[in-house]
Amino acid sequence: GEDVEQSLFLSVREGDSSVINCTYTDSSSTYLYWYKQEPGAGLQLLTYIFSNMDMKQDQRLTVLLNKKDKHLSLRIADTQTGDSAIYFCAERNYGQNFVFGPGTRLSVLP
Amino acid sequence: KAGVTQTPRYLIKTRGQQVTLSCSPISGHRSVSWYQQTPGQGLQFLFEYFSETQRNKGNFPGRFSGRQFSNSRSEMNVSTLELGDSALYLCASSLAGTGGNNEQFFGPGTRLTVL
C-alpha cells in the first residue's frame, strides 16, 4: 500500500534554515502537501505542490519535489521559535484519500 | 468564514461505553473526513463522507461508524470502547473531496480518553 516516511525529529538554531524531508511510495501521487500541527491544535495546511512541478516558493517556505526519487522536502528560511511544531508530509491521488507521514517534530533552539 | 468546529473538545469514557463526536465543516464544504491520531500510529484515515454518503473508508473495525447530515455536519460513533481507542480524533472538511487540489481544512480535534 501507499506509505509516507519522514524523520521524526529535527533541531535547529533560531535564524538558521530548517529542511524537513519526506519520501513516499505511490508513484501516481498527484498532490503533495505539508501540514503544521502545534500543540493541542489540529493540522494547518502550509503549502502543497502539484506533481508536475519541482519547486514551489511561498515566503519563507520552499518545497522541492524529486519525482524520480519520490522525495519531497520543505525548507523553512530564517527559522523562528514560533516554527516549533510537528510537520506532516501527505500525498494523495485523484479520487483517493490523504496518506500522512508520521510527522517531524521541529525544535527551534534560541 | 468560520473554520471547522468539533465538539466536544475533550471526552473521558470507560471501556465498553460508546461515544459520538460531532464535526461542523466550513460553510459550503460538502466533504468531511475523519482521522484518528495516536502517538504510535500517527494519523490514520477513518472515513470520508460526501453528500450524506460514505465515499471512502479506512482500515478500522466496524465499531467505528459515521454519518453525514443534509447540512454537511458529520458525526462519528465508536461503540464498545477499548483502551486503544484513546486518541485525538480530527475532522477535515473540503469543498468536494476528490479531484483537483482539494485542500482539507482541519478542526482542532476531539481528545478522547478511554479509562
XYZ file of C-alpha atoms in Angstrom:
225
model
C 0.000 0.000 0.000
C 0.940 3.641 -0.009
C 3.493 4.751 2.527
C 4.961 8.097 3.520
C 8.129 8.307 5.603
C 9.717 11.174 7.491
C 12.455 11.524 10.053
C 10.886 12.022 13.454
C 12.975 14.819 14.950
C 14.881 17.903 13.810
C 16.590 20.571 15.899
C 17.829 23.870 14.524
C 19.028 27.182 15.924
C 16.862 30.267 15.589
C 17.716 32.120 12.390
C 19.053 29.016 10.626
C 17.260 27.212 7.805
C 15.328 24.004 8.516
C 14.961 21.250 5.964
C 12.365 18.569 6.586
C 12.453 15.563 4.305
C 9.789 13.112 3.208
C 9.711 10.070 0.952
C 6.630 8.414 -0.488
C 5.969 5.237 -2.386
C 2.928 5.962 -4.553
C 4.301 6.988 -7.931
C 0.848 8.123 -9.014
C 0.636 10.726 -6.253
C -0.815 13.846 -7.755
C -0.565 16.351 -4.946
C 1.860 16.515 -2.066
C 1.247 18.597 0.999
C 2.921 19.975 4.061
C 0.878 20.484 7.208
C 1.880 22.005 10.531
C 0.485 20.948 13.887
C 1.058 22.987 17.014
C 0.443 21.523 20.480
C -3.209 20.914 21.200
C -4.293 22.027 17.738
C -5.437 20.464 14.504
C -3.434 20.464 11.302
C -2.831 23.639 9.361
C -2.088 23.459 5.654
C 1.210 25.215 4.936
C 1.673 24.580 1.265
C 1.206 21.984 -1.456
C 2.816 21.105 -4.751
C 1.387 19.502 -7.842
C 3.346 16.526 -9.112
C 4.328 18.191 -12.395
C 6.219 20.892 -10.522
C 9.654 20.525 -8.990
C 9.732 23.609 -6.827
C 7.366 25.995 -5.148
C 8.242 29.007 -3.036
C 5.947 30.808 -0.645
C 7.600 33.490 1.501
C 9.907 31.624 3.917
C 8.822 28.224 2.658
C 10.386 26.367 -0.264
C 9.113 22.982 -1.386
C 11.289 20.784 -3.557
C 9.949 17.696 -5.305
C 12.085 14.996 -6.865
C 9.504 12.817 -8.519
C 12.042 10.297 -9.791
C 13.256 9.580 -6.255
C 9.810 10.197 -4.715
C 11.374 12.696 -2.366
C 9.780 15.864 -1.041
C 11.385 18.475 1.163
C 10.262 21.582 2.999
C 12.792 24.314 3.665
C 11.960 26.992 6.213
C 14.238 30.003 5.929
C 15.171 32.085 8.984
C 13.512 29.608 11.365
C 11.821 31.207 14.361
C 10.743 29.794 17.715
C 7.148 30.038 16.508
C 8.005 27.461 13.859
C 8.426 24.806 16.557
C 5.742 22.235 15.762
C 5.165 18.872 14.127
C 5.300 18.934 10.331
C 3.395 16.338 8.341
C 4.005 15.391 4.766
C 0.953 13.981 2.943
C 0.211 12.673 -0.510
C -2.913 11.949 -2.448
C -4.015 10.891 -5.870
C -7.199 11.790 -7.699
C -10.165 10.177 -6.057
C -8.073 8.881 -3.220
C -7.647 9.969 0.316
C -4.744 11.588 2.009
C -1.909 9.437 3.308
C 0.113 11.156 6.000
C 3.649 10.611 7.175
C 4.423 10.149 10.886
C 5.381 13.796 11.313
C 8.690 15.517 12.050
C 8.960 17.327 15.354
C 10.900 20.547 14.738
C 12.538 22.135 17.759
C 13.948 25.629 17.372
C 16.647 26.483 19.877
C 17.277 30.114 20.862
C -15.696 32.406 7.370
C -15.839 30.162 10.421
C -13.449 27.229 10.446
C -14.129 23.582 11.106
C -15.572 23.049 14.547
C -15.552 19.867 16.552
C -17.442 19.062 19.716
C -16.731 18.168 22.354
C -13.061 19.095 22.592
C -12.366 16.628 25.398
C -14.098 13.450 26.420
C -13.449 10.788 29.029
C -15.203 7.445 28.743
C -14.783 3.976 30.196
C -14.243 0.710 28.360
C -17.382 -0.729 26.839
C -19.167 2.585 26.510
C -19.964 4.277 23.245
C -19.227 7.797 22.123
C -20.444 10.217 19.448
C -18.263 13.020 18.131
C -19.511 15.889 16.033
C -17.950 17.935 13.250
C -19.296 21.024 11.525
C -17.463 21.745 8.278
C -16.719 25.107 6.757
C -19.826 26.585 5.206
C -20.162 25.370 1.624
C -17.893 22.354 2.109
C -19.574 19.076 1.265
C -16.873 16.592 2.161
C -15.953 15.607 5.692
C -13.133 13.208 6.512
C -12.283 11.735 9.889
C -8.841 10.767 11.153
C -7.520 9.121 14.280
C -4.219 10.446 15.606
C -2.208 8.486 18.153
C 1.467 8.721 19.148
C 2.124 5.171 17.977
C 0.191 5.038 14.705
C 0.240 8.661 13.627
C -2.622 9.966 11.522
C -4.867 7.270 10.181
C -7.801 7.796 7.861
C -11.138 6.561 9.181
C -13.684 7.518 6.542
C -14.932 10.268 4.281
C -18.480 11.445 3.741
C -19.704 13.417 0.797
C -23.318 14.479 0.255
C -24.511 12.226 3.065
C -22.816 9.131 1.608
C -19.731 7.353 2.818
C -17.361 7.608 -0.102
C -14.178 6.108 1.295
C -13.305 4.016 4.282
C -10.054 3.247 6.058
C -8.997 0.091 7.795
C -10.878 0.303 11.062
C -13.237 -2.208 12.663
C -16.990 -1.908 12.362
C -17.166 -0.369 15.853
C -16.234 2.882 14.105
C -19.063 4.374 12.105
C -20.189 7.728 10.912
C -22.838 9.643 9.110
C -23.383 12.957 7.443
C -26.463 15.109 7.526
C -28.021 17.198 4.791
C -26.324 20.330 6.144
C -22.945 18.514 5.768
C -22.414 18.223 9.500
C -20.975 14.854 10.372
C -20.951 12.599 13.383
C -18.654 9.759 14.203
C -19.601 6.977 16.577
C -17.412 4.460 18.349
C -19.147 1.609 20.137
C -17.778 -0.769 22.771
C -14.818 1.470 23.518
C -11.397 -0.063 24.073
C -8.369 1.450 25.789
C -6.642 1.636 22.412
C -9.321 3.993 21.117
C -7.814 6.781 23.210
C -6.696 9.298 20.618
C -7.160 12.694 19.069
C -9.944 12.471 16.500
C -9.592 15.020 13.752
C -12.189 16.085 11.278
C -11.308 17.772 7.993
C -13.594 19.445 5.521
C -13.119 20.208 1.871
C -15.202 21.537 -0.973
C -15.666 18.403 -2.987
C -13.435 15.658 -1.658
C -11.824 14.360 -4.820
C -10.417 15.731 -7.995
C -8.062 18.635 -8.318
C -6.234 20.100 -5.412
C -8.927 19.641 -2.869
C -7.496 21.266 0.216
C -8.538 19.835 3.525
C -9.101 22.146 6.441
C -8.799 20.554 9.843
C -10.680 21.162 13.022
C -8.966 21.327 16.422
C -9.870 17.728 17.214
C -11.638 15.874 19.998
C -9.339 14.303 22.573
C -10.912 11.013 23.668
C -9.563 9.233 26.719
C -10.805 5.723 27.484
C -10.273 4.515 31.044
